[in-house]
Each structure stands twice: as C-alpha cells, then as structure tokens.
Coordinates of C-alpha atoms in Angstrom, one line a residue:
Chain A
M1 CA 0.1 -0.1 0.1
K2 CA 3.0 2.3 1.0
V3 CA 4.6 1.6 -2.3
L4 CA 1.4 2.3 -4.0
S5 CA 0.8 5.6 -2.3
I6 CA 4.5 6.5 -3.3
Y7 CA 4.1 5.6 -6.8
L8 CA 0.8 7.6 -7.0
F9 CA 2.5 10.7 -5.6
F10 CA 5.3 10.2 -8.1
L11 CA 2.7 10.1 -11.0
L12 CA 0.9 13.1 -9.5
Y13 CA 4.1 15.0 -9.4
L14 CA 5.0 14.3 -12.8
F15 CA 1.5 15.1 -14.1
S16 CA 1.8 18.4 -12.2
S17 CA 5.1 19.5 -13.5
E18 CA 4.2 18.5 -17.3
V19 CA 1.0 20.8 -16.8
S20 CA 2.9 23.6 -15.7
A21 CA 5.6 23.1 -18.3
S22 CA 3.1 23.0 -21.0
A23 CA 1.5 26.0 -19.6
A24 CA 4.6 27.8 -19.8
K25 CA 4.9 26.8 -23.4
K26 CA 1.5 28.5 -24.2
P27 CA 1.5 31.3 -26.5
Q28 CA 1.8 34.7 -24.6
P29 CA -1.1 37.0 -25.1
K30 CA -0.3 39.8 -27.6
P31 CA -0.3 43.0 -25.8
S32 CA -3.4 45.0 -26.3
T33 CA -2.0 48.4 -25.2
H34 CA 0.4 50.8 -26.3
R35 CA 3.7 51.1 -24.4
L36 CA 7.2 52.7 -24.0
I37 CA 10.1 50.2 -23.9
Q38 CA 13.7 50.7 -23.2
A39 CA 15.2 48.9 -26.0
E40 CA 18.9 50.6 -25.4
I41 CA 16.6 53.6 -26.6
P42 CA 13.3 54.9 -25.8
L43 CA 10.8 53.6 -28.1
Y44 CA 6.9 54.0 -28.1
L45 CA 5.2 51.1 -29.6
D46 CA 2.0 51.2 -31.0
K47 CA -0.4 48.2 -29.9
T48 CA -0.1 46.8 -33.5
V49 CA 3.6 45.9 -32.4
D50 CA 3.3 42.3 -31.0
N51 CA 5.6 41.4 -28.4
R52 CA 7.6 38.9 -30.6
L53 CA 8.6 41.8 -32.7
E54 CA 9.4 43.9 -29.9
K55 CA 11.7 40.9 -28.5
L56 CA 13.6 41.0 -31.9
I57 CA 13.9 44.9 -32.0
T58 CA 15.2 44.9 -28.4
T59 CA 17.7 42.0 -29.1
D60 CA 18.9 43.6 -32.3
L61 CA 19.3 46.9 -30.3
H62 CA 21.5 45.2 -28.0
A63 CA 23.5 43.5 -30.4
L64 CA 24.2 47.1 -32.0
A65 CA 25.2 48.5 -28.6
A66 CA 27.7 45.7 -28.2
L67 CA 29.1 46.3 -31.7
R68 CA 32.9 47.2 -32.1
I69 CA 32.9 50.3 -34.4
D70 CA 36.0 51.7 -36.1
V71 CA 35.7 55.0 -34.2
Q72 CA 38.6 56.5 -36.1
D73 CA 36.6 56.1 -39.4
S74 CA 36.4 59.7 -40.7
Q75 CA 34.1 58.9 -43.3
L76 CA 31.5 57.2 -40.9
R77 CA 32.2 60.1 -38.4
S78 CA 31.1 62.7 -41.4
L79 CA 28.2 60.6 -42.7
F80 CA 26.4 60.3 -39.3
E81 CA 27.7 63.7 -38.1
L82 CA 28.8 62.3 -34.9
D83 CA 31.9 62.8 -32.8
P84 CA 32.9 60.7 -31.2
L85 CA 31.5 57.8 -33.0
S86 CA 30.5 54.9 -31.0
A87 CA 27.8 52.3 -30.7
T88 CA 26.2 54.5 -28.1
S89 CA 26.5 57.6 -30.2
L90 CA 24.8 55.7 -33.1
L91 CA 21.9 54.5 -30.9
G92 CA 21.2 58.0 -29.9
W93 CA 21.4 59.1 -33.7
L94 CA 18.6 56.6 -34.1
S95 CA 16.6 57.5 -31.4
E96 CA 16.7 61.2 -32.6
R97 CA 14.8 59.9 -35.8
V98 CA 12.8 56.7 -34.8
R99 CA 10.6 57.4 -31.8
Y100 CA 7.4 55.4 -32.6
L101 CA 7.0 52.0 -34.2
V102 CA 4.0 50.7 -35.7
G103 CA 3.0 47.4 -36.9
Q104 CA 1.7 46.0 -40.1
A105 CA -1.8 46.2 -39.0
F106 CA -1.7 49.9 -38.5
S107 CA -4.2 51.8 -40.7
L108 CA -3.0 55.3 -41.8
E109 CA -6.3 56.0 -43.0
K110 CA -7.9 55.5 -39.6
N111 CA -5.0 57.3 -37.5
V112 CA -4.2 60.5 -39.7
L113 CA -5.8 63.4 -37.8
L114 CA -6.2 66.8 -39.1
I115 CA -5.0 69.2 -36.3
S116 CA -6.2 72.7 -35.8
D117 CA -4.3 75.4 -37.9
D118 CA -4.4 79.1 -38.0
T119 CA -7.8 81.1 -38.5
N120 CA -7.3 80.7 -42.1
G121 CA -7.2 77.2 -42.2
F122 CA -3.6 77.1 -43.1
Y123 CA -0.3 75.8 -41.3
E124 CA 2.9 78.0 -42.0
Y125 CA 5.8 75.7 -42.9
E126 CA 9.6 76.2 -43.1
N127 CA 10.6 76.6 -46.9
P128 CA 7.1 76.8 -48.2
G129 CA 6.7 75.5 -51.7
V130 CA 10.1 74.1 -51.8
F131 CA 10.3 70.2 -52.3
P132 CA 13.0 68.0 -53.7
D133 CA 13.4 67.5 -57.2
E134 CA 13.3 63.8 -56.7
I135 CA 10.0 63.7 -55.4
E136 CA 8.4 65.5 -58.4
E137 CA 10.4 63.2 -60.9
S138 CA 9.7 60.0 -58.9
I139 CA 5.9 60.4 -58.2
G140 CA 4.8 62.5 -61.3
G141 CA 4.9 66.2 -60.3
T142 CA 4.3 68.1 -57.1
Q143 CA 0.5 67.7 -57.1
A144 CA 1.1 64.1 -56.8
I145 CA 2.8 64.6 -53.2
A146 CA -0.8 64.7 -51.6
E147 CA -1.3 61.3 -53.0
R148 CA 2.0 60.1 -51.7
L149 CA 0.4 59.5 -48.4
M150 CA -2.1 57.1 -49.9
L151 CA 0.6 55.7 -51.9
M152 CA 2.7 54.8 -48.8
D153 CA -0.1 53.4 -47.0
G154 CA -0.8 51.3 -50.0
L155 CA 2.9 50.0 -50.3
K156 CA 2.7 46.5 -49.2
E157 CA 5.6 43.9 -48.6
Q158 CA 8.1 46.4 -47.6
A159 CA 10.5 46.2 -44.7
A160 CA 9.5 49.5 -43.1
I161 CA 8.2 52.8 -44.1
N162 CA 8.8 56.1 -42.5
L163 CA 5.3 57.3 -42.1
G164 CA 6.0 60.6 -40.2
S165 CA 8.3 62.0 -43.1
A166 CA 5.5 60.9 -45.7
V167 CA 2.8 62.8 -43.6
Y168 CA 4.9 65.8 -43.0
L169 CA 5.4 66.0 -46.7
S170 CA 1.9 65.7 -47.6
G171 CA 0.8 68.1 -44.9
K172 CA 3.5 70.7 -46.4
Y173 CA 2.0 70.4 -49.6
K174 CA -1.5 70.8 -48.6
Q175 CA -0.4 73.6 -46.2
V176 CA -2.3 71.8 -43.3
L177 CA -1.1 70.3 -40.0
F178 CA -1.7 66.5 -39.8
G179 CA -1.4 64.5 -36.8
L180 CA -1.1 60.8 -36.1
N181 CA -2.7 58.7 -33.4
V182 CA 0.1 56.6 -32.5
A183 CA 0.8 54.4 -29.4
G184 CA -1.9 56.0 -27.5
K185 CA -0.7 59.6 -28.2
K186 CA -1.9 62.3 -30.7
I187 CA 1.3 63.5 -32.3
A188 CA 1.4 66.8 -34.3
I189 CA 3.6 66.0 -37.5
T190 CA 5.3 69.3 -37.3
S191 CA 8.8 68.0 -38.6
P192 CA 10.0 65.1 -40.5
R193 CA 11.9 64.1 -37.6
T194 CA 8.6 62.9 -35.6
G195 CA 10.1 59.5 -36.3
V196 CA 7.0 57.3 -36.8
V197 CA 8.1 54.3 -38.6
K198 CA 5.8 51.3 -39.7
L199 CA 7.3 47.8 -39.7
D200 CA 6.1 45.9 -42.3
S201 CA 5.8 42.2 -43.4
A202 CA 9.3 42.2 -45.0
F203 CA 11.0 43.6 -41.6
N204 CA 11.4 40.2 -40.4
F205 CA 12.0 38.5 -43.8
M206 CA 15.0 38.2 -45.7
G207 CA 14.2 36.1 -48.7
N208 CA 12.7 32.3 -48.8
F209 CA 16.4 31.4 -49.2
M210 CA 17.9 27.7 -48.9
G211 CA 14.0 26.6 -48.7
N212 CA 13.9 27.0 -45.0
F213 CA 14.6 30.7 -44.1
V214 CA 11.5 32.6 -43.3
G215 CA 13.0 35.0 -41.1
D216 CA 13.3 34.5 -37.4
S217 CA 11.0 32.1 -36.0
L218 CA 7.8 33.8 -34.6
D219 CA 6.0 30.8 -33.6
D220 CA 5.6 31.2 -29.8
S221 CA 3.4 27.9 -29.3
S222 CA 6.3 25.7 -30.2
G223 CA 8.3 27.5 -27.5
A224 CA 11.2 28.2 -29.9
M225 CA 10.8 31.8 -30.0
E226 CA 13.0 32.9 -27.3
A227 CA 15.9 30.4 -28.7
S228 CA 15.2 31.7 -32.2
V229 CA 15.8 35.5 -31.1
L230 CA 18.8 34.5 -29.2
N231 CA 20.3 32.6 -32.1
S232 CA 19.1 35.1 -34.4
T233 CA 21.8 35.1 -37.2
V234 CA 24.1 38.3 -37.6
S235 CA 22.8 38.9 -41.4
R236 CA 19.0 38.8 -40.3
R237 CA 19.9 41.2 -37.4
A238 CA 21.9 43.4 -39.7
Y239 CA 19.0 43.5 -42.2
R240 CA 16.5 44.7 -39.9
L241 CA 19.0 47.3 -38.4
R242 CA 19.7 48.4 -41.7
S243 CA 16.0 49.0 -42.5
L244 CA 15.6 50.9 -39.2
F245 CA 18.5 53.1 -39.7
H246 CA 17.6 53.5 -43.8
E247 CA 14.0 54.7 -42.4
A248 CA 15.6 56.9 -39.9
R249 CA 17.6 58.9 -42.7
H250 CA 14.1 59.9 -44.1
S251 CA 13.4 61.6 -41.0
D252 CA 16.2 64.2 -42.1
G253 CA 16.6 67.0 -44.3
H254 CA 14.9 70.5 -45.5
G255 CA 13.8 72.4 -48.4
K256 CA 15.3 70.5 -51.4
S257 CA 16.6 67.8 -49.2
L258 CA 13.7 67.2 -47.2
T259 CA 13.2 63.5 -46.3
F260 CA 16.2 62.5 -48.6
P261 CA 13.8 60.8 -51.2
H262 CA 14.8 58.3 -53.7
A263 CA 15.6 59.2 -57.1
K264 CA 15.3 57.7 -60.6
C265 CA 18.0 55.5 -61.5
P266 CA 20.1 56.3 -64.7
V267 CA 20.4 54.8 -67.8
G268 CA 22.4 51.4 -67.7
H269 CA 21.7 51.0 -63.8
D270 CA 19.9 47.5 -62.7
F271 CA 16.8 49.7 -62.0
E272 CA 17.1 52.0 -65.0
G273 CA 14.4 54.6 -64.6
R274 CA 13.0 53.4 -61.5
P275 CA 12.9 55.5 -58.3
L276 CA 15.2 53.1 -56.5
C277 CA 18.5 55.2 -56.2
D278 CA 19.7 58.0 -54.1
R279 CA 21.3 61.3 -55.5
S280 CA 22.8 62.0 -52.2
R281 CA 25.9 60.3 -50.9
N282 CA 24.7 60.5 -47.5
G283 CA 21.1 59.1 -48.1
S284 CA 19.0 56.1 -46.8
F285 CA 20.7 53.5 -49.1
R286 CA 24.5 54.6 -48.0
I287 CA 23.2 54.8 -44.2
G288 CA 21.8 51.3 -44.5
A289 CA 24.9 49.9 -46.3
E290 CA 27.4 51.3 -43.8
I291 CA 25.3 49.8 -40.9
V292 CA 25.5 46.4 -42.7
K293 CA 29.4 46.8 -43.1
M294 CA 29.8 47.5 -39.4
F295 CA 28.2 44.3 -38.8
L296 CA 30.4 42.7 -41.4
N297 CA 33.6 44.1 -39.9
D298 CA 32.7 42.9 -36.6
C299 CA 32.0 39.2 -37.6
E300 CA 35.0 37.5 -36.8
N301 CA 33.2 34.5 -35.6
C302 CA 30.5 34.4 -38.4
D303 CA 30.9 31.4 -41.0
I304 CA 31.7 32.4 -44.6
K305 CA 28.0 32.0 -45.7
Q306 CA 26.9 34.9 -43.1
K307 CA 29.8 37.0 -44.4
E308 CA 28.8 36.6 -47.9
I309 CA 25.2 37.6 -47.2
L310 CA 26.3 40.7 -45.4
R311 CA 28.5 41.6 -48.5
A312 CA 25.7 41.1 -50.8
L313 CA 23.2 43.3 -48.7
Y314 CA 26.1 45.8 -48.5
L315 CA 26.9 45.7 -52.1
H316 CA 22.8 45.9 -53.1
D317 CA 22.3 48.9 -51.0
I318 CA 25.7 50.7 -52.1
N319 CA 25.2 50.1 -55.8
R320 CA 22.1 52.5 -55.3
V321 CA 24.2 55.5 -54.1
L322 CA 24.9 57.2 -57.3
M323 CA 28.4 58.9 -57.6
E324 CA 27.2 60.9 -60.5
F325 CA 24.0 61.7 -62.3
P326 CA 22.8 63.3 -65.6
V327 CA 22.0 66.8 -65.6
K328 CA 20.7 69.5 -68.0
D329 CA 23.6 71.6 -68.9
N330 CA 22.8 75.2 -67.9
N331 CA 23.8 76.8 -71.0
S332 CA 21.7 79.7 -71.7
E333 CA 22.8 80.3 -75.2
V334 CA 21.8 76.9 -76.2
E335 CA 18.4 77.3 -74.2
M336 CA 17.6 80.5 -76.1
M337 CA 18.1 78.8 -79.5
I338 CA 15.8 76.1 -78.7
Q339 CA 13.5 78.7 -77.6
A340 CA 13.8 80.5 -80.8
L341 CA 13.3 77.2 -82.6
R342 CA 10.0 76.5 -80.6
S343 CA 8.6 79.7 -81.6
Q344 CA 9.4 78.9 -85.4
A345 CA 7.8 75.4 -84.9
G346 CA 4.9 77.2 -83.5
V347 CA 4.5 79.4 -86.7
Y348 CA 4.8 76.4 -89.1
Q349 CA 2.2 74.5 -87.0
T350 CA -0.2 77.3 -87.5
L351 CA 0.4 77.3 -91.1
I352 CA 0.0 73.7 -91.6
A353 CA -3.4 73.8 -89.9
H354 CA -4.4 76.5 -92.1
E355 CA -2.8 75.8 -95.6
L356 CA -4.9 74.3 -98.2
D357 CA -2.4 73.9 -101.0
P358 CA -0.8 70.5 -101.0
V359 CA 2.5 71.6 -102.4
K360 CA 2.9 74.6 -99.5
W361 CA 1.5 72.3 -96.8
R362 CA 4.1 69.7 -97.5
T363 CA 7.0 72.5 -97.7
Y364 CA 5.7 73.5 -94.1
K365 CA 5.4 70.0 -92.8
E366 CA 9.2 69.5 -93.8
K367 CA 10.3 72.5 -92.2
L368 CA 8.5 71.7 -89.0
E369 CA 10.1 68.3 -88.9
S370 CA 13.6 69.7 -89.5
I371 CA 12.9 72.2 -86.6
E372 CA 11.8 69.4 -84.2
T373 CA 15.0 67.4 -85.0
E374 CA 17.1 70.4 -84.4
I375 CA 15.4 71.0 -81.1
K376 CA 15.9 67.3 -80.1
K377 CA 19.5 67.4 -80.9
L378 CA 20.2 70.5 -79.0
E379 CA 18.2 69.1 -75.9
Q380 CA 20.3 66.0 -75.9
G381 CA 23.4 68.1 -76.0
L382 CA 22.1 69.6 -72.6
V383 CA 21.6 66.3 -71.1
L384 CA 24.8 64.8 -71.3
R385 CA 26.6 66.3 -68.6
N386 CA 27.0 64.2 -65.6
E387 CA 27.3 65.7 -62.1
A388 CA 29.0 64.4 -59.1
T389 CA 26.6 63.8 -56.3
T390 CA 27.2 65.4 -53.0
D391 CA 26.2 65.2 -49.4
W392 CA 22.8 66.7 -48.6
P393 CA 22.3 68.6 -45.6
A394 CA 20.5 66.5 -43.1
A395 CA 19.3 69.0 -40.5
P396 CA 15.4 68.8 -40.3
E397 CA 13.0 71.6 -41.1
G398 CA 10.0 72.5 -38.8
I399 CA 9.5 72.2 -35.1
Q400 CA 10.5 68.8 -33.3
Chain B
M1 CA -11.5 -2.3 1.8
I2 CA -11.6 -4.3 -1.5
K3 CA -13.6 -1.3 -2.8
K4 CA -11.0 1.2 -1.6
Q5 CA -8.1 -0.7 -3.1
G6 CA -10.0 -1.0 -6.5
S7 CA -10.6 2.6 -6.5
L8 CA -6.9 3.3 -5.8
L9 CA -6.0 1.0 -8.6
L10 CA -8.2 3.0 -10.8
I11 CA -6.7 6.2 -10.0
V12 CA -3.3 4.7 -10.6
V13 CA -4.2 3.2 -14.3
I14 CA -5.7 6.8 -15.0
C15 CA -2.6 8.6 -13.9
F16 CA -0.5 6.0 -15.9
F17 CA -2.2 6.7 -19.1
V18 CA -2.4 10.6 -18.4
G19 CA 1.5 10.4 -17.9
A20 CA 2.0 8.5 -20.8
A21 CA -0.1 10.9 -22.9
L22 CA 2.1 13.5 -21.9
F23 CA 5.3 11.8 -22.3
V24 CA 4.7 10.4 -25.6
P25 CA 4.3 13.8 -27.4
S26 CA 7.4 15.2 -25.6
F27 CA 9.6 12.2 -27.0
F28 CA 8.3 12.9 -30.6
E29 CA 8.9 16.5 -30.1
A30 CA 12.2 15.9 -29.0
T31 CA 13.1 13.7 -31.8
F32 CA 11.7 16.2 -34.5
E33 CA 13.6 18.9 -33.0
T34 CA 16.8 16.8 -33.3
S35 CA 16.4 15.9 -36.9
D36 CA 15.1 19.4 -37.7
K37 CA 18.8 20.8 -36.2
S38 CA 20.5 18.1 -38.3
S39 CA 18.8 19.3 -41.4
D40 CA 20.3 22.9 -40.8
T41 CA 23.8 21.7 -41.2
I42 CA 25.8 23.0 -44.0
P43 CA 26.5 20.2 -46.4
G44 CA 30.3 19.3 -46.2
I45 CA 32.2 16.0 -46.6
V46 CA 30.4 13.1 -45.7
T47 CA 31.6 9.4 -45.3
D48 CA 28.6 7.2 -44.6
Q49 CA 27.4 5.3 -47.2
K50 CA 23.7 6.2 -46.6
T51 CA 24.4 10.3 -47.0
Q52 CA 26.4 9.3 -50.0
S53 CA 23.8 7.6 -51.9
I54 CA 21.3 10.6 -51.0
L55 CA 24.1 13.1 -52.3
A56 CA 24.8 11.2 -55.3
N57 CA 21.1 11.0 -56.1
E58 CA 20.7 14.8 -55.5
V59 CA 23.6 15.5 -57.8
Y60 CA 22.1 13.4 -60.5
L61 CA 18.7 15.1 -60.3
L62 CA 20.7 18.4 -60.3
N63 CA 22.5 17.4 -63.5
Q64 CA 19.1 16.4 -65.3
E65 CA 17.8 19.6 -64.2
S66 CA 20.7 21.4 -65.5
S67 CA 20.5 19.5 -69.0
N68 CA 17.0 20.2 -69.3
R69 CA 17.2 23.9 -69.1
T70 CA 17.1 26.0 -72.3
D71 CA 18.7 29.2 -70.8
S72 CA 21.0 30.2 -73.7
D73 CA 22.9 32.6 -71.3
N74 CA 24.1 29.9 -69.1
N75 CA 27.5 28.6 -70.4
F76 CA 29.0 27.2 -67.3
S77 CA 30.1 23.7 -67.4
E78 CA 28.4 20.7 -66.3
V79 CA 29.0 18.0 -63.6
D80 CA 32.2 15.8 -64.3
P81 CA 30.8 12.9 -66.1
E82 CA 33.8 10.5 -64.6
L83 CA 32.2 11.1 -61.1
F84 CA 28.8 9.8 -62.4
A85 CA 30.5 6.9 -63.9
A86 CA 31.8 6.2 -60.5
L87 CA 28.4 6.3 -59.1
E88 CA 26.9 4.1 -61.5
D89 CA 29.7 1.5 -60.4
D90 CA 28.4 1.8 -57.0
E91 CA 32.1 2.5 -55.9
L92 CA 32.8 3.7 -52.4
L93 CA 34.0 7.1 -53.0
T94 CA 36.9 8.8 -51.4
R95 CA 36.7 11.8 -49.2
A96 CA 38.2 13.8 -51.8
E97 CA 35.7 12.8 -54.3
L98 CA 32.8 13.5 -52.0
A99 CA 34.3 16.9 -51.4
R100 CA 34.3 17.4 -55.2
L101 CA 30.6 16.2 -55.6
S102 CA 29.7 18.6 -52.9
F103 CA 31.6 21.5 -54.7
E104 CA 30.0 20.4 -58.0
K105 CA 26.5 20.4 -56.7
I106 CA 26.8 23.8 -55.0
L107 CA 28.4 25.2 -58.2
L108 CA 25.3 24.0 -60.2
E109 CA 23.1 25.7 -57.6
A110 CA 24.9 28.9 -57.5
Q111 CA 24.8 29.1 -61.4
K112 CA 21.0 28.5 -61.4
T113 CA 20.5 30.9 -58.6
L114 CA 22.4 34.1 -59.8
P115 CA 20.0 36.9 -60.0
T116 CA 19.6 38.6 -63.2
R117 CA 18.1 42.0 -64.2
K118 CA 15.3 40.7 -66.0
Q119 CA 14.3 38.9 -62.7
M120 CA 14.1 42.4 -61.3
E121 CA 11.6 43.6 -63.6
S122 CA 9.1 41.4 -62.4
L123 CA 9.2 42.8 -58.9
S124 CA 7.4 46.2 -57.9
D125 CA 9.3 49.3 -57.0
A126 CA 7.8 48.8 -53.3
E127 CA 9.4 45.2 -53.0
L128 CA 12.9 46.7 -54.2
M129 CA 12.7 49.9 -52.3
H130 CA 13.7 48.6 -48.9
D131 CA 13.9 45.0 -49.3
V132 CA 16.6 42.6 -50.8
P133 CA 15.4 39.9 -53.4
A134 CA 15.2 36.4 -52.2
T135 CA 17.7 35.5 -55.0
V136 CA 20.5 38.0 -53.9
V137 CA 20.5 36.5 -50.4
E138 CA 20.2 32.9 -51.9
A139 CA 23.3 33.4 -54.4
A140 CA 25.3 35.1 -51.6
A141 CA 24.9 32.1 -49.3
L142 CA 25.6 29.7 -52.1
I143 CA 28.9 31.7 -52.9
G144 CA 29.8 31.4 -49.0
Q145 CA 29.5 27.7 -49.5
L146 CA 31.5 27.4 -52.5
K147 CA 34.2 29.4 -50.7
A148 CA 34.1 27.2 -47.6
T149 CA 34.3 24.1 -50.1
V150 CA 37.5 25.7 -51.8
D151 CA 39.1 26.4 -48.3
R152 CA 38.7 22.7 -47.3
D153 CA 40.4 21.7 -50.8
E154 CA 42.4 24.2 -52.7
A155 CA 42.5 22.1 -55.8
L156 CA 38.8 23.4 -56.5
A157 CA 40.1 27.1 -56.5
D158 CA 40.7 27.1 -60.0
E159 CA 37.1 26.1 -60.9
A160 CA 35.8 28.3 -58.5
G161 CA 37.8 31.1 -59.9
S162 CA 36.1 30.3 -63.5
F163 CA 32.7 30.5 -62.1
F164 CA 33.5 34.0 -60.2
L165 CA 35.2 35.1 -63.5
E166 CA 32.0 34.1 -65.8
C167 CA 29.8 35.6 -63.1
A168 CA 31.5 38.9 -63.0
K169 CA 31.5 39.2 -66.8
S170 CA 27.8 38.3 -67.3
A171 CA 26.0 41.4 -68.3
Q172 CA 22.6 39.6 -67.4
V173 CA 23.6 39.3 -63.6
L174 CA 22.8 41.9 -61.2
T175 CA 25.6 44.2 -60.7
S176 CA 25.8 43.9 -57.0
I177 CA 26.3 40.2 -57.3
R178 CA 28.9 40.5 -60.0
A179 CA 30.7 43.0 -57.7
L180 CA 30.6 40.1 -55.1
C181 CA 32.0 37.6 -57.6
L182 CA 34.6 39.9 -58.7
T183 CA 35.7 40.6 -55.0
N184 CA 35.8 36.6 -54.4
L185 CA 37.8 36.3 -57.6
L186 CA 40.4 38.8 -56.5
H187 CA 40.6 37.2 -53.0
L188 CA 41.2 33.9 -54.9
A189 CA 43.9 35.3 -57.0
E190 CA 45.6 36.7 -54.0
S191 CA 45.9 33.4 -52.4
H192 CA 46.0 31.0 -55.2
I193 CA 48.3 31.5 -58.3
A194 CA 46.3 28.6 -60.4
V195 CA 43.3 31.2 -61.0
D196 CA 42.8 31.9 -64.4
M197 CA 42.0 35.7 -65.0
V198 CA 41.9 35.4 -68.8
G199 CA 38.9 37.8 -69.8
V200 CA 39.1 40.0 -66.6
S201 CA 39.3 43.2 -68.8
E202 CA 35.8 42.4 -70.0
I203 CA 34.5 43.2 -66.5
P204 CA 33.1 46.9 -66.8
N205 CA 34.0 49.7 -64.6
E206 CA 30.8 49.7 -62.4
V207 CA 31.4 46.3 -61.2
I208 CA 35.2 47.1 -60.6
D209 CA 34.1 50.4 -58.7
L210 CA 31.2 48.6 -56.7
S211 CA 33.9 45.9 -55.6
S212 CA 36.5 48.5 -54.7
R213 CA 33.8 50.1 -52.5
L214 CA 33.3 46.6 -50.8
R215 CA 37.1 45.8 -50.4
E216 CA 37.5 49.7 -49.1
G217 CA 37.6 49.2 -45.2
E218 CA 37.0 45.7 -45.2
S219 CA 40.5 45.1 -43.9
K220 CA 39.4 43.5 -40.6
N221 CA 38.1 40.5 -42.7

C-alpha cells in the first residue's frame, strides 16, 4: 500500500510538472496596449507591434550596443555627423529619428488627424513650396505629393516605411497640419523628425532562401521563439537594423533635401528609370549599407556564408548610391536657341493647320520636322553632362 | 477495503495513461527537434554510405535539371561525367571525391541562382525599395558555401575562379552580385596562383568600382 501511495504521488508530481511546463509553452498573449520600452533607446510601441517583434527589436538593439565600431573612421563620423563615433552615439542618432514604431496592422487612414491650424485654415511651414526635385520626378509632379500619403499606405511587402516623413510631406504640400494617432498619443507632425516608422511584413523576412529561411521564427506555440531570438543570425539582425537606419534617414533634411527621397536610377543601372537610387551620397541607402558593413567588420566569428550574405546586402544598397547623375547643362545660349526654334515651330504648326495648297503644306511640314529634329539634338546636348553627387544637408525643418 | 483498493488502482491506471499521453508527444517533439537541427547543417564532406547515396541522387537530379534547362545565357560547365561513372559503378567514394561532388552540387545551384536584371523587372518598386530580393541572399549564401568548400580543398580553386569570372563578366547578372563575384575572384587570385584571370578585362568599370567600395575598409575580414 505504501509503495502504491509513493507511486501515486510520483505520478501526480510528474503530471503537475508537465502541466506547468505546457502552461509555460502556451502562446504569450499579444499586448493589447501601447507601451514605452527601453530597448537601449526609448521607443513607443503601438499596440499593432506584437511582443514577438518587440523582442526581436530589443535584442537587435542590444547587439548594436555591443558592436565594435571603428571609431577612427572619418567617413563614418562625417556620414552620421557624430563625434565621437561609437555604438552608443549611433543609438542616440537612431533615437532622434525613430521614436514610434507601428506594426503591419496599423492603418494610416484610420489614424491620420487634421490638427487645428490658424484662422485661415493653413499651417505655415518652413521653406514653403520648396520640395526635393526627386519627389516630382519619382511620383509624377508636385501635385502627386498629396497622393503620396495614400501611396505609402498602399505599399505592401516592404521592410519598413517612415510614415512620419510621408505625412509631413503631404501636410506641407496641402499647407495643413496633420497628426497621427500612434501608441495612444496624438502627435502633431510638425517635422519630418517625428519618427513614426511602420514595420511591415518584410521587416523580419529576408528571402525564402535555402528553402527553410522565413526570417526569425515567431512561432510562440512551439516555445522556440526565445531560442530563435537569441540565435538570430548576424545577417538577419543586420538586415533589420539596416531597415531601421534606412528609415531613420528619411526623418532628415529640409527644403530640397527634405526627407532624402529616392531618385530615378540612370540609364544602364540595374533599376534603370525606377525610383530606387539616391542622388545624395549620405542618403538612406548609404546609411543602411554602412550599418551592414559595421556588422561585417565585427563578424570575426561568423561563418563564410553569413559574411557573403552581409557583403551582398552591402553591395545591393551601395549600388544605389549614385556617384554622379545626368543633369541638363545650364547653357543659356543653347536654351535661347531652343526657345527661338520652338517659336518657329509654332508658326509652322499654325500655317500647316490653315494651308490648303498641298505643295505649300508639304513644304511647311518638312520645315517643321527639320526644326523639331534640331530641337531634339540641342536638348540631347544639354542632358549629356554628368554631375557628381554630394552630401545633402541633413538638418531637419520644422519644430520637433 | 476491496472497494478502496479497487478505486486506488483505478486512479493509478488513469494517472499512468495521463502520464503516458504527456510523455509520448514530448518524446516525438524532442525527436523532431533533433532531426530538424541536423537538416540545418551545411553540407560538407560526408563519409557514411547512406548519405553518399542521397548526395549522389541529388547530384544526379541537379544534373538532369541542368541539362533540361534551355537558358542560352548559361554557359557554365556541367558536372564531371567521370564522377557519375563512379556512382553508377556503385564504388565507395573517397573523401576527396565526395568533397568534389559537394562542390559540383553547390556550383550548379549557384549558377542557377545568380539573380538577373530581367528577374528584377517582375518585382515592384515597393518590393525593391527597401527589401533585398530572395535570389540575392540565396546566391550570396551559395557563394559562401562555394568558398567554404574551396577552403577545405584548394584543388577546387581554379574551377571556383572560373565561376566567379563568368559571373562577374555576365551582363545579365545583377551588378551587386557581379561585384561580389569579382571580389571573391580577387581574393582567390591573391591566395591561389592557379586562378585563371583570362578575360578579366571584359568586366565593366561599374562592377570594378562597386567591388572596390566593398574592399575599401573591409580590412578586418
């Protein structure tokens, strides 16, 4: 009987320990509230950021804090405008530009606010009416800036999007002050530095490579999440931080450099004609590339595969930092000739429209074609000059 | 008394089954995790016969795939037929032959995976704006595996060099990966005299510039 009782107790003990173990394995409830976290830097997380993503970001920023950086690198110091340059100062740089994180489920449409403005219904912006040329070229004219807001929200499958800077651009174009309802706060978007960044589906995804790579496991139910966060490969970590720093740069700039927008890639580039390049040497692609390179340079214990992935990430970004780009030659003499030829062409167009005599009509037509060919030649001559790209001023406009 | 003993026995039996029900899934879970981990290991030199036959089969399938492809841009070499003759004879392969087989397999995969400019056309601006195409990461990982294999057997350096040269020259391949190939070709050339550099002048300036931007400041690696 005694033996039986001991056995019974033993079984009950095993049973209770198994129950408590399986309870520990149960999925952790997603936080339904907004929160401020201290992930090396203070970050306000919207309720749309689940606790699994929060853990990834926290561990990524811890890894960045521990990164050994070449503090003597003058190029890096100049790029980030940091002196001294260190992991700590880099984190500070990030925290000035990224303050609020929202998740994939965050709806811009539902959370954008029109904040009260002055009596005329307008908000006075710094550098009024001045926008980067790239925005006009990339999205089809200044009038399209207002639509950029919708465009940004419609962009899916991106790693991250700087919503703060997009809303600021839109407000500046409409001359009204917008706000955002983020992390339980109502924020007035008075500067591109508001730092509201949306982490989209691709933030934790780096290609379905080798058939089993789907980003860091976010499967809480298997209890593997904690381990996967800790074992997160350096390339995945670098990829996520690259995305955060890339977006951080979009929080910078004023006037013509406002938000450091991307520009169309030149003829011959892999992404020719698409708005996937930077005309500034200190833009988002350069910032992201340098973050990846920092991880590469502090990767003594990485295997060769990890290093090659980091190299490819660096090259993929740095290839989009243009060293020069084609510009129209500022040749006033040629421009005057073009103007004169356009006037002549206008005259011939009118004559053609009214001429009934077929012989004269044909003569006018030939003359017009010859003028148009001449105009094209002159215009081509204007476009041929390549201009070296430069660093853009990063100081933000507006009130932070 | 009998009733009391009977009900106690019933509790014991129930507890036994409950315990068993809890233990068995844990056992399977543990087994699954173990096998999952082993599948994550990078293929290297293998010696057991079972793995050899799996590898041989994979290489055969890869070769079949390769010969069925009609991609006219691809002018890379095929798997050595002598190795397949050896496989057909069911001979036990030496360590070096297996390393070579592994190398050939990775080489074929890498050739297939090299991302092209044409592939990028099918991706949206949004996808390319901030993300890195999967093929770029995949190609980089395979290049890394290729390098790891060469590190173990320097006799494979020449063939790896040819692959890097063809990759760096190919106008269809994405510039970033061409630059990665050139960087690796230069690393090989610096450490292995046997690397053939014929035709290196065909590599355009933008690829050379990009490679130099990677090498610049990468002294610690």
